mmCIF file of C-alpha atoms and ligand atoms in Angstrom:
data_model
loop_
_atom_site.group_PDB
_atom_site.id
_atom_site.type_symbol
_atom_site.label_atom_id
_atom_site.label_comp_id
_atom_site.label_asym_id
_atom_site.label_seq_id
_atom_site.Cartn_x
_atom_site.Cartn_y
_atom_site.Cartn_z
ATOM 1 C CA UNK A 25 0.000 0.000 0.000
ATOM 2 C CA UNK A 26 2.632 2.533 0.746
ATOM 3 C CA UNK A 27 5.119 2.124 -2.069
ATOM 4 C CA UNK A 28 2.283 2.821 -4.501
ATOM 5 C CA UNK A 29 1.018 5.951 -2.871
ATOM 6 C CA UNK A 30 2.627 8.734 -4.875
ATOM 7 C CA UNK A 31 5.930 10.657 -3.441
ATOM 8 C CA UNK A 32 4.068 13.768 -2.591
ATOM 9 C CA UNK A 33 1.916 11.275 -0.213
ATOM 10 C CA UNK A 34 4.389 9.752 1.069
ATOM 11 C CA UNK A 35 6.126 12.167 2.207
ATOM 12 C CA UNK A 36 3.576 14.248 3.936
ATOM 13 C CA UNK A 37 2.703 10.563 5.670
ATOM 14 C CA UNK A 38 6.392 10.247 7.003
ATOM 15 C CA UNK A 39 6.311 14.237 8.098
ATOM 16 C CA UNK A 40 3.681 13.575 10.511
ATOM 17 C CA UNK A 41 5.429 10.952 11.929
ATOM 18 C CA UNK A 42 8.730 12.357 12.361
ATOM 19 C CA UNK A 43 7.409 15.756 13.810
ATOM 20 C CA UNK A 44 5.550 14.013 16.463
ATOM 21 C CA UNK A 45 8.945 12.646 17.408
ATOM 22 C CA UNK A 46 10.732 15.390 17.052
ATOM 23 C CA UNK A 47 8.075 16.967 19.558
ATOM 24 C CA UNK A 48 8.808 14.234 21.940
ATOM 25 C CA UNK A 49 12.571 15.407 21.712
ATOM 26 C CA UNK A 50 11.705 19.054 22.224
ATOM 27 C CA UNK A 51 9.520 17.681 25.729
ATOM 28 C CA UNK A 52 12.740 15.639 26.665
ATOM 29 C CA UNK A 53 15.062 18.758 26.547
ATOM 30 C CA UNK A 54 12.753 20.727 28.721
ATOM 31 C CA UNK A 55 12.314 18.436 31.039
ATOM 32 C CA UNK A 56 15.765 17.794 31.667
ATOM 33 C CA UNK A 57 16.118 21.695 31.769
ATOM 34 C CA UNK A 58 19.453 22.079 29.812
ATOM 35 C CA UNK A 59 18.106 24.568 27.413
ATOM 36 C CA UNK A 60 21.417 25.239 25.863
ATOM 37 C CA UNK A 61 20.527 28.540 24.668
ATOM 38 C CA UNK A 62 22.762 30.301 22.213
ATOM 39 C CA UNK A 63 22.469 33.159 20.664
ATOM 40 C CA UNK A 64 21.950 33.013 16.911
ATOM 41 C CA UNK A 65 21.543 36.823 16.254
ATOM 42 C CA UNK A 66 19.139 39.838 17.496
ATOM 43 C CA UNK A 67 16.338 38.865 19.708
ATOM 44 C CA UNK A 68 17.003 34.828 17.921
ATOM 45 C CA UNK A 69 17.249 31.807 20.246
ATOM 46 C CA UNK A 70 18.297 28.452 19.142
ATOM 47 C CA UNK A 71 18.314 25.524 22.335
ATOM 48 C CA UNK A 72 19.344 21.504 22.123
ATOM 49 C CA UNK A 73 15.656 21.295 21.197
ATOM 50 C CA UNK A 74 15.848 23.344 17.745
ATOM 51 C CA UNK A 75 18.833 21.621 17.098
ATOM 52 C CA UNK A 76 17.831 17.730 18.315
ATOM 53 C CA UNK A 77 14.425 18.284 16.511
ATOM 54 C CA UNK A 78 16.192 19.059 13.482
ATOM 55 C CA UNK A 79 18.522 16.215 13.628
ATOM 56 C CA UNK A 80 15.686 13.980 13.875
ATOM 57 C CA UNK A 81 13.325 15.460 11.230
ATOM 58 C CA UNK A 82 16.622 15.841 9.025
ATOM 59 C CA UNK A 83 17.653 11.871 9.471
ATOM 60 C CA UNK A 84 13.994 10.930 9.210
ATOM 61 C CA UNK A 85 12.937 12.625 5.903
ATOM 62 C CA UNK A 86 16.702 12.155 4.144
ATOM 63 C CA UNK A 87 16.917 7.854 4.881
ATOM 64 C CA UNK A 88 13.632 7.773 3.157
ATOM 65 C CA UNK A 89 14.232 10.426 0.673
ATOM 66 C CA UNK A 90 17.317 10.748 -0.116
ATOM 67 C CA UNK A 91 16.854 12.767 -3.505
ATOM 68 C CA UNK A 92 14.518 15.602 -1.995
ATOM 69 C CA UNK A 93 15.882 19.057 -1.125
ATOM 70 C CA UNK A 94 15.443 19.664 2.355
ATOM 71 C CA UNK A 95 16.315 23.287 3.514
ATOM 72 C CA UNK A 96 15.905 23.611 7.742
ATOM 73 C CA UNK A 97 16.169 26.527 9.846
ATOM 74 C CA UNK A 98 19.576 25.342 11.621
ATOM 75 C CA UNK A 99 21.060 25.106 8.872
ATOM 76 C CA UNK A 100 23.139 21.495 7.502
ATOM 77 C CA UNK A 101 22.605 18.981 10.036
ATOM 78 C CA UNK A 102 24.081 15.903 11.051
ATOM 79 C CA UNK A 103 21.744 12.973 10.645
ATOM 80 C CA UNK A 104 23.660 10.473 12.821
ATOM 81 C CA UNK A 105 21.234 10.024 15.017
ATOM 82 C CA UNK A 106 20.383 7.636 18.182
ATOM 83 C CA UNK A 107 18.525 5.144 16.969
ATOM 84 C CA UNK A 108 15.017 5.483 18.475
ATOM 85 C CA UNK A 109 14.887 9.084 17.164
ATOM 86 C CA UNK A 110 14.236 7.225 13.700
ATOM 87 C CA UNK A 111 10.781 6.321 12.940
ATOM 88 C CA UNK A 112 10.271 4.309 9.379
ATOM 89 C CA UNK A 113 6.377 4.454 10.151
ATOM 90 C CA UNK A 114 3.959 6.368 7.954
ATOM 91 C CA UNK A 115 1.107 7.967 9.085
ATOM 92 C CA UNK A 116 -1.930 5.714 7.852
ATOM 93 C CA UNK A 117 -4.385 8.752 7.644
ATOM 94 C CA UNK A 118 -2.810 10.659 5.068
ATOM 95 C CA UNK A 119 -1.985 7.335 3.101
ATOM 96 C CA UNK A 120 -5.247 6.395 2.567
ATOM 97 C CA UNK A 121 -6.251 9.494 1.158
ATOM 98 C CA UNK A 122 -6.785 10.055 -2.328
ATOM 99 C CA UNK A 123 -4.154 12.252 -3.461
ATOM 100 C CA UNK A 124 -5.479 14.811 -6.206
ATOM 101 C CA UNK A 125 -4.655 13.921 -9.501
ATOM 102 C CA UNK A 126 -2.105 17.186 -9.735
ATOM 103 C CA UNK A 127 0.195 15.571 -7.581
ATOM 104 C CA UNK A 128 0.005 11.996 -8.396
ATOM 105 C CA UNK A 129 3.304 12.119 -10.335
ATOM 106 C CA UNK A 130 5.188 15.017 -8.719
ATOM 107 C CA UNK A 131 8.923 14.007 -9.243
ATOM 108 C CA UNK A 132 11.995 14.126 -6.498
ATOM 109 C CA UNK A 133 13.623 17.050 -8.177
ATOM 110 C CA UNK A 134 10.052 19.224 -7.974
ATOM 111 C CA UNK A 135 10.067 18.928 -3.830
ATOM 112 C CA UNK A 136 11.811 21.062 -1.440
ATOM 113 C CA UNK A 137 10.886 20.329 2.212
ATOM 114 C CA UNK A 138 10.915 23.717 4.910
ATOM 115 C CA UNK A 139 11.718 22.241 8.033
ATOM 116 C CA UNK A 140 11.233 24.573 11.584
ATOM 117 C CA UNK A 141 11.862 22.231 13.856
ATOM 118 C CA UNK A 142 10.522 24.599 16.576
ATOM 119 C CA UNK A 143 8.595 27.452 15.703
ATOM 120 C CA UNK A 144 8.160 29.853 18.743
ATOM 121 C CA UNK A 145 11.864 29.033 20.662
ATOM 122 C CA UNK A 146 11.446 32.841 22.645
ATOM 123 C CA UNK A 147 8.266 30.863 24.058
ATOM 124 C CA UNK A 148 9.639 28.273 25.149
ATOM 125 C CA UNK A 149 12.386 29.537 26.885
ATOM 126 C CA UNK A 150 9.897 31.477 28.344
ATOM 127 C CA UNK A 151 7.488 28.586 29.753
ATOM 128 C CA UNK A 152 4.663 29.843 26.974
ATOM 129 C CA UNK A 153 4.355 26.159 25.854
ATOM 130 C CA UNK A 154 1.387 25.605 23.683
ATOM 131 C CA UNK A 155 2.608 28.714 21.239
ATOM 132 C CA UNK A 156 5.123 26.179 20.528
ATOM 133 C CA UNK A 157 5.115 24.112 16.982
ATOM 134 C CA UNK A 158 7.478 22.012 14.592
ATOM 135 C CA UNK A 159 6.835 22.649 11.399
ATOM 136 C CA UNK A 160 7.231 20.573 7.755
ATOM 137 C CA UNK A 161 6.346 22.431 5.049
ATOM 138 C CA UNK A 162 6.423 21.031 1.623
ATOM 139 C CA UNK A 163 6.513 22.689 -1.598
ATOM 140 C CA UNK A 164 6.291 21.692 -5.614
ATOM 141 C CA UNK A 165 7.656 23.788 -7.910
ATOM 142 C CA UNK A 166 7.918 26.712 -5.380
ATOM 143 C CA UNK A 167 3.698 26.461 -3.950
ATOM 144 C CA UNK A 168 3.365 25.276 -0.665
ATOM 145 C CA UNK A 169 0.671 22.494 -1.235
ATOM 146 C CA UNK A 170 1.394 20.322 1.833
ATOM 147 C CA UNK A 171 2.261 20.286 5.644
ATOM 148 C CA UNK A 172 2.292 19.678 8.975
ATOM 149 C CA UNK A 173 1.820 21.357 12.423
ATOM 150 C CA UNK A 174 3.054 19.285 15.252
ATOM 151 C CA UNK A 175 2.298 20.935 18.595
ATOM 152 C CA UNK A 176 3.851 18.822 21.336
ATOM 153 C CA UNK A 177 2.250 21.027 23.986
ATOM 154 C CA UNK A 178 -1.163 20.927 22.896
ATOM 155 C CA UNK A 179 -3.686 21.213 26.090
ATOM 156 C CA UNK A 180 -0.583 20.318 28.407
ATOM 157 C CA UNK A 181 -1.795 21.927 31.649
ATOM 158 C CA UNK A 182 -5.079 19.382 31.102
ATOM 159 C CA UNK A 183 -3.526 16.668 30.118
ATOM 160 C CA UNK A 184 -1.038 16.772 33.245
ATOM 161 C CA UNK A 185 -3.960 17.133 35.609
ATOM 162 C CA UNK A 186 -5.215 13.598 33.823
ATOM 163 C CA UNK A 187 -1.921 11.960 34.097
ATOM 164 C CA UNK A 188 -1.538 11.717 30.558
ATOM 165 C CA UNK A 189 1.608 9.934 29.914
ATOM 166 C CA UNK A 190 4.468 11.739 28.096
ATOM 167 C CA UNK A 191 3.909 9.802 24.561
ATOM 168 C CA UNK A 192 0.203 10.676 24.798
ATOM 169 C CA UNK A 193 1.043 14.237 24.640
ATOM 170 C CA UNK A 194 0.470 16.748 21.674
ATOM 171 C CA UNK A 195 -1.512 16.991 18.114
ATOM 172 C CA UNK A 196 -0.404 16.647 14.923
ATOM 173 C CA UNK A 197 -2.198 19.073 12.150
ATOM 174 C CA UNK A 198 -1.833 17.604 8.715
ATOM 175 C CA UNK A 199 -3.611 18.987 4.718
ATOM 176 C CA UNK A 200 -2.413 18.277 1.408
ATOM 177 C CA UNK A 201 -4.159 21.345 -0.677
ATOM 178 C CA UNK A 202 -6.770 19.598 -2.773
ATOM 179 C CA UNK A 203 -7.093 16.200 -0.379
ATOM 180 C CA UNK A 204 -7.809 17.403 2.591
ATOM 181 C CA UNK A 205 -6.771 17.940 6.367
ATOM 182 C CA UNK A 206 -6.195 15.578 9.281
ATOM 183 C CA UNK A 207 -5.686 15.832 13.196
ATOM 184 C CA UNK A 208 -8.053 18.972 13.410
ATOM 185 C CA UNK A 209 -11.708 20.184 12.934
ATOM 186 C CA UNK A 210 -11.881 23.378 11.256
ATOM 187 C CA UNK A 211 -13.916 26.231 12.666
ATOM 188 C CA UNK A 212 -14.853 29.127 11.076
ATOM 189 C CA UNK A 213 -13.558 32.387 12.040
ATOM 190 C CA UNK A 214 -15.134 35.315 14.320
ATOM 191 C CA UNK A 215 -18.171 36.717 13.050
ATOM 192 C CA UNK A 216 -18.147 39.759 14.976
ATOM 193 C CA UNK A 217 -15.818 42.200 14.630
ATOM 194 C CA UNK A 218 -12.155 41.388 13.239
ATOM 195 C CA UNK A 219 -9.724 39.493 15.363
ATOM 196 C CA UNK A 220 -6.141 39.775 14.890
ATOM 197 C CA UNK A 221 -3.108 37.887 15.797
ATOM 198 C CA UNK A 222 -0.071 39.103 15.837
ATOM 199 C CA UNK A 223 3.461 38.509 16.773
ATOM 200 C CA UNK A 224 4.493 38.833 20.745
ATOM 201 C CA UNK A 225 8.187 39.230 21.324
ATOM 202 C CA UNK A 226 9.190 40.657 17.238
ATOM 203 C CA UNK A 227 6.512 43.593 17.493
ATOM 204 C CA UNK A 228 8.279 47.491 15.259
ATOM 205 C CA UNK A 229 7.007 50.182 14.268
ATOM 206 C CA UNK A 230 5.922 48.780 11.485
ATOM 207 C CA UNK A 231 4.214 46.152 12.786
ATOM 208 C CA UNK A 232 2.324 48.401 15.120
ATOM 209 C CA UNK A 233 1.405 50.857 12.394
ATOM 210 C CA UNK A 234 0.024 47.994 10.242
ATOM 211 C CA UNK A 235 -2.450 46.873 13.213
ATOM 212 C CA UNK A 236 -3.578 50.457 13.734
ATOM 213 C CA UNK A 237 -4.432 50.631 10.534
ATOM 214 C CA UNK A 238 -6.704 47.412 10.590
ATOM 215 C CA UNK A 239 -8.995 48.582 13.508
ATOM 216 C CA UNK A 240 -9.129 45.362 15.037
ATOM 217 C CA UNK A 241 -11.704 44.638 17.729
ATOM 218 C CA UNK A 242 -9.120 42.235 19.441
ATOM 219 C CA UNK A 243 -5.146 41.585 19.044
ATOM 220 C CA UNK A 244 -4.319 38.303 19.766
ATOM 221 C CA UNK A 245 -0.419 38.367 20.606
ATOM 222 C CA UNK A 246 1.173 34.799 20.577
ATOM 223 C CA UNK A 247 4.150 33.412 19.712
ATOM 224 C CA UNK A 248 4.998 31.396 16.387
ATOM 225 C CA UNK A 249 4.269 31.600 12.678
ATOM 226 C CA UNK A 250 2.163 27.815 13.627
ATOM 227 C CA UNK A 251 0.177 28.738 16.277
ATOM 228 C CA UNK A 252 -0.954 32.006 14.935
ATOM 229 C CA UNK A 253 -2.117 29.952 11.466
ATOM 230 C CA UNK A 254 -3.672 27.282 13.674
ATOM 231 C CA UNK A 255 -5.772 30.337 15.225
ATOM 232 C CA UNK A 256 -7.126 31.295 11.818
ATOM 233 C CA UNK A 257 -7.589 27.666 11.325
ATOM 234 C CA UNK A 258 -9.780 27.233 14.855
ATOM 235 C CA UNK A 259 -11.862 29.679 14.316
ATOM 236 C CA UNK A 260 -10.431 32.721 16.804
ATOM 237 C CA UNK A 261 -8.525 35.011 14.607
ATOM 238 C CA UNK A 262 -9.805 35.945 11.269
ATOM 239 C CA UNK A 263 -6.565 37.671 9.915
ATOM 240 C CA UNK A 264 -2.475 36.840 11.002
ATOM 241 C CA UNK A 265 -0.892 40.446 10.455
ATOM 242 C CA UNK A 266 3.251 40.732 10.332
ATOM 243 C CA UNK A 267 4.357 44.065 8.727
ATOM 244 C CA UNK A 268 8.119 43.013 9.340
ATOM 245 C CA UNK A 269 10.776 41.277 7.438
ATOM 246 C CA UNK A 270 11.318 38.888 10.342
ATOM 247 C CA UNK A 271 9.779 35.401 9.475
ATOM 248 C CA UNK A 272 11.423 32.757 7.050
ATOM 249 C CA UNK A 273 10.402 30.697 4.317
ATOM 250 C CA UNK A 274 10.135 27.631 6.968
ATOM 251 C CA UNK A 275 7.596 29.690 9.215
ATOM 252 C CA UNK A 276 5.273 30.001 6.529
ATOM 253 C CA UNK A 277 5.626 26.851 4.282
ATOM 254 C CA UNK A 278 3.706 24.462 6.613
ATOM 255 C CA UNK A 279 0.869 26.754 7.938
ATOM 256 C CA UNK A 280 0.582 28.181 4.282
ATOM 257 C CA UNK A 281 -0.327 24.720 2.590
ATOM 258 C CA UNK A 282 -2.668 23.308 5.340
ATOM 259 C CA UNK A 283 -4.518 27.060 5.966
ATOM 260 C CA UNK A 284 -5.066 26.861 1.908
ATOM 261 C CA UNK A 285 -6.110 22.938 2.229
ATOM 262 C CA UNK A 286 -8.908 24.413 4.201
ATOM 263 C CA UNK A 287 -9.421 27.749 1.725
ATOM 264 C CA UNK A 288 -7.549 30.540 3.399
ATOM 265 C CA UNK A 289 -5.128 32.204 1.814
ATOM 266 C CA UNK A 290 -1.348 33.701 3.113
ATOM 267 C CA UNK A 291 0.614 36.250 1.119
ATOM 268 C CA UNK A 292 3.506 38.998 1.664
ATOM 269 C CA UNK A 293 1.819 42.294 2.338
ATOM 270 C CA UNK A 294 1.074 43.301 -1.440
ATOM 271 C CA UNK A 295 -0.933 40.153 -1.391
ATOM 272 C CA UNK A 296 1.779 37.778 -3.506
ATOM 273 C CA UNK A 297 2.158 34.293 -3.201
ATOM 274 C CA UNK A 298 5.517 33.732 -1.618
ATOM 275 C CA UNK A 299 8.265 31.129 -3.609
ATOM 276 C CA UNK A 300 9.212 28.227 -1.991
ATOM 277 C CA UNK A 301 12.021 27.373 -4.574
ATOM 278 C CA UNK A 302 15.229 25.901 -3.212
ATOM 279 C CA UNK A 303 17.109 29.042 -4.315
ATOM 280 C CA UNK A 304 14.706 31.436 -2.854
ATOM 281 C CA UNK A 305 16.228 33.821 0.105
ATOM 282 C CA UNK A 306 15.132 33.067 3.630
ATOM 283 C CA UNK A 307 13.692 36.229 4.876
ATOM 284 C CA UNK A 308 10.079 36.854 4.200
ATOM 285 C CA UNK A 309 10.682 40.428 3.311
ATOM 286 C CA UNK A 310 7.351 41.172 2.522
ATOM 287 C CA UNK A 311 6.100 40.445 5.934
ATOM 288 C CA UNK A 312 2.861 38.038 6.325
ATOM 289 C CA UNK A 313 -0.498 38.567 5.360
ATOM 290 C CA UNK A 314 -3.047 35.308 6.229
ATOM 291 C CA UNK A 315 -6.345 34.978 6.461
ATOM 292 C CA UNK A 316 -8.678 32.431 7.536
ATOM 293 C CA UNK A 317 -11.437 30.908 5.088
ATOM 294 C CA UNK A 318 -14.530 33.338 4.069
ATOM 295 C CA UNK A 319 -12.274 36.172 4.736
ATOM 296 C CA UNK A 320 -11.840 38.966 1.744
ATOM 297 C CA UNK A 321 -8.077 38.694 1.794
ATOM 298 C CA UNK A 322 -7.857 41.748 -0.419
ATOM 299 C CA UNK A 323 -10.186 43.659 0.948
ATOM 300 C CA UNK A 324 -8.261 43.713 4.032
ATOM 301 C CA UNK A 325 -5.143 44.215 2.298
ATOM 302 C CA UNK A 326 -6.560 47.730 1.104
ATOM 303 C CA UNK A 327 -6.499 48.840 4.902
ATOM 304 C CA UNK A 328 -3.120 48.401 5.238
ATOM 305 C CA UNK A 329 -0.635 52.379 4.787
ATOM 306 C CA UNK A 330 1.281 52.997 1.862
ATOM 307 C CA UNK A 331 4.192 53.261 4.036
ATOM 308 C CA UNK A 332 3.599 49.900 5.314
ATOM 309 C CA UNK A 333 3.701 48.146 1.984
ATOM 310 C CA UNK A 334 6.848 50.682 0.745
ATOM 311 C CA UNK A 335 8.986 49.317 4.039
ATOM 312 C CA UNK A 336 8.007 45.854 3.077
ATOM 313 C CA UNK A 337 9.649 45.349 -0.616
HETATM 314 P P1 AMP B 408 6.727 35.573 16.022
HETATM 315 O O1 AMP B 408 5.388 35.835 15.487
HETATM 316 O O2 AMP B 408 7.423 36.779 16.548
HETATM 317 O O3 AMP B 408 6.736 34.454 17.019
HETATM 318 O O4 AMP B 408 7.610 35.105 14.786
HETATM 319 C C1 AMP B 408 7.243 34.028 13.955
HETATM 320 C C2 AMP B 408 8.521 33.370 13.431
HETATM 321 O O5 AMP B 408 9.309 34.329 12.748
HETATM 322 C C3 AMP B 408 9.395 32.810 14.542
HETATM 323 O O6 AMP B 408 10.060 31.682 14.077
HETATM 324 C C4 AMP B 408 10.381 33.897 14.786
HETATM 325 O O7 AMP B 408 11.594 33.404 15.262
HETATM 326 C C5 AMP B 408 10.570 34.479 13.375
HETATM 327 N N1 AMP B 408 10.888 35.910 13.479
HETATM 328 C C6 AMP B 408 10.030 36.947 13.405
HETATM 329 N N2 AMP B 408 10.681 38.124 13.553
HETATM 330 C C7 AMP B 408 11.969 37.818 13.708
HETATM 331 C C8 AMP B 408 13.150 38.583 13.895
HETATM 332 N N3 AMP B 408 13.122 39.911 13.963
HETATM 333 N N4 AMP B 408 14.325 37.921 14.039
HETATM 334 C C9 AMP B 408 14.364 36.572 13.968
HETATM 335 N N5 AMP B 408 13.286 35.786 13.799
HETATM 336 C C10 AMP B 408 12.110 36.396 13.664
HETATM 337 MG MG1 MG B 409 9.969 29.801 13.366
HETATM 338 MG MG1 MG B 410 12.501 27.696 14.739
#
């Protein structure tokens, strides 16, 4: 059954299974309390988790794939890992799917994967774990059409008061655009009154002047280009707003595809699709623009000052 599930398929299968590992990793770390923080520029954090979780998404995806590009936020990593940080299982959800018929024979050398192997690190040095995700985005021919959202945190402060054991913990948020999503029930978003989320700890002028401009009834502040998509997805933020140059291609990859499965839409702040391309730059220098289903997108866009959009180029 799983060798003759196309690539595309497969590979979103074996992302859901390696994030939920890595998200047992990034648990571990904390609860052994050696952060390891180091510094990787202004207001940047990297710990043992990023770089563990990497390691093991990295040795995961590349023993099964080895022809795939696979770009991650720490940068080359080395995939000798111990050996119960592998995981050759699939996830049987997405394989028996049927995968659309644009992507039945997408090809090695049309995949790049966008690996964050823990989206919101400020949080979770800072105890805020449920803003905390690992993300696997994966693009074809530059579109971000699949991903996942592992959040290894996910109703923690419940799940301790139940006992939960540790490999209990956490969701996993799957969609493949055109076959569908997995591991969450979509909600629509507020219907009274726009809701905004917004970044917590990466907040300019800029930024600022953008959410002025939007009127929002409500500013939801939370860490992590994940949770803030998950949000939109859940039906508590109509719009994610982030007039800086500050997020990369691997914060957006993942929640782009899956908040598109469900038919929202994320752009730069001129309302452009970004390129997801294995020679693309990093940087997201037109900031982020998202928007949760039944939401005009351009409308919105409209709101935002001149001077916003002639920062963001
Ligand atoms: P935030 O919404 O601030 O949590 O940011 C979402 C993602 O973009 C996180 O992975 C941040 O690390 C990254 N990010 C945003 N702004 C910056 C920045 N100024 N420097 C480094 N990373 C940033
Ligand atoms: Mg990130
Ligand atoms: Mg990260």
């Amino acid at each position: 059954m799983a060798q003759s599930c196309p690539l595309l398929q497969r590979i979103l299968a074996s992302s859901v299974t390696a994030a939920a590992r890595a998200g047992k990793i990034i648990r571990d770390v904390m609860s052994l309390g050696e952060l390891g923080i180091v510094e990787k520029g202004k207001n940047d954090l990297q710990t043992e988790a990023d770089r563990s979780a990497q390691r093991c998404i990295m040795a995961n995806l590349s023993q099964q794939f080895p022809k795939i590009a696979i770009i991650g936020e720490e940068g080359p990593s080395n995939c000798e890992v111990p050996s119960d940080w592998v995981t050759l299982e699939q996830d049987q959800d997405v394989l028996t799917k049927l995968c659309p018929n644009d992507y039945m024979k997408v090809a090695d050398e049309d995949i790049v994967v966008w690996v964050d192997p823990l989206d919101g690190t400020s949080e979770y040095t800072q105890g805020l774990l449920e803003h905390v995700t690992v993300l696997i985005g994966i693009a074809v021919k530059g579109k971000a059409v699949a991903g996942v959202i592992h959040q290894p945190y996910y109703n923690y402060k419940q799940n301790q008061q139940q006992c939960k054991t540790d490999n209990n913990l956490g969701r996993t948020l799957w969609g493949l655009v055109g076959m569908g999503v997995g591991g969450f029930t979509p909600i629509n978003p507020p219907q009274n009154g726009l809701v905004v989320a917004t970044t917590r700890s990466h907040s300019d002028k800029m930024v600022q002047m953008a959410l002025d401009a939007l009127k929002p009834q409500e500013i939801i502040k939370v860490g992590g280009a994940g949770y803030k998509v998950m949000l939109l997805m859940e039906g508590k933020a109509n719009a994610y707003v982030f007039a800086s140059k500050g997020c990369k291609k691997w914060d957006t990859c993942a929640p782009e595809a899956i908040l598109t499965a469900i038919g929202g839409k994320l752009t730069d702040v001129h309302g452009e699709y970004y390129c997801y391309d294995a020679n693309v730059q990093y940087p997201n220098k037109g900031g982020v623009f998202a928007t949760a289903k039944g939401v005009n997108h351009g409308e919105l866009l409209t709101k935002l000052p001149q001077e916003v959009r002639d920062t963001l180029v």
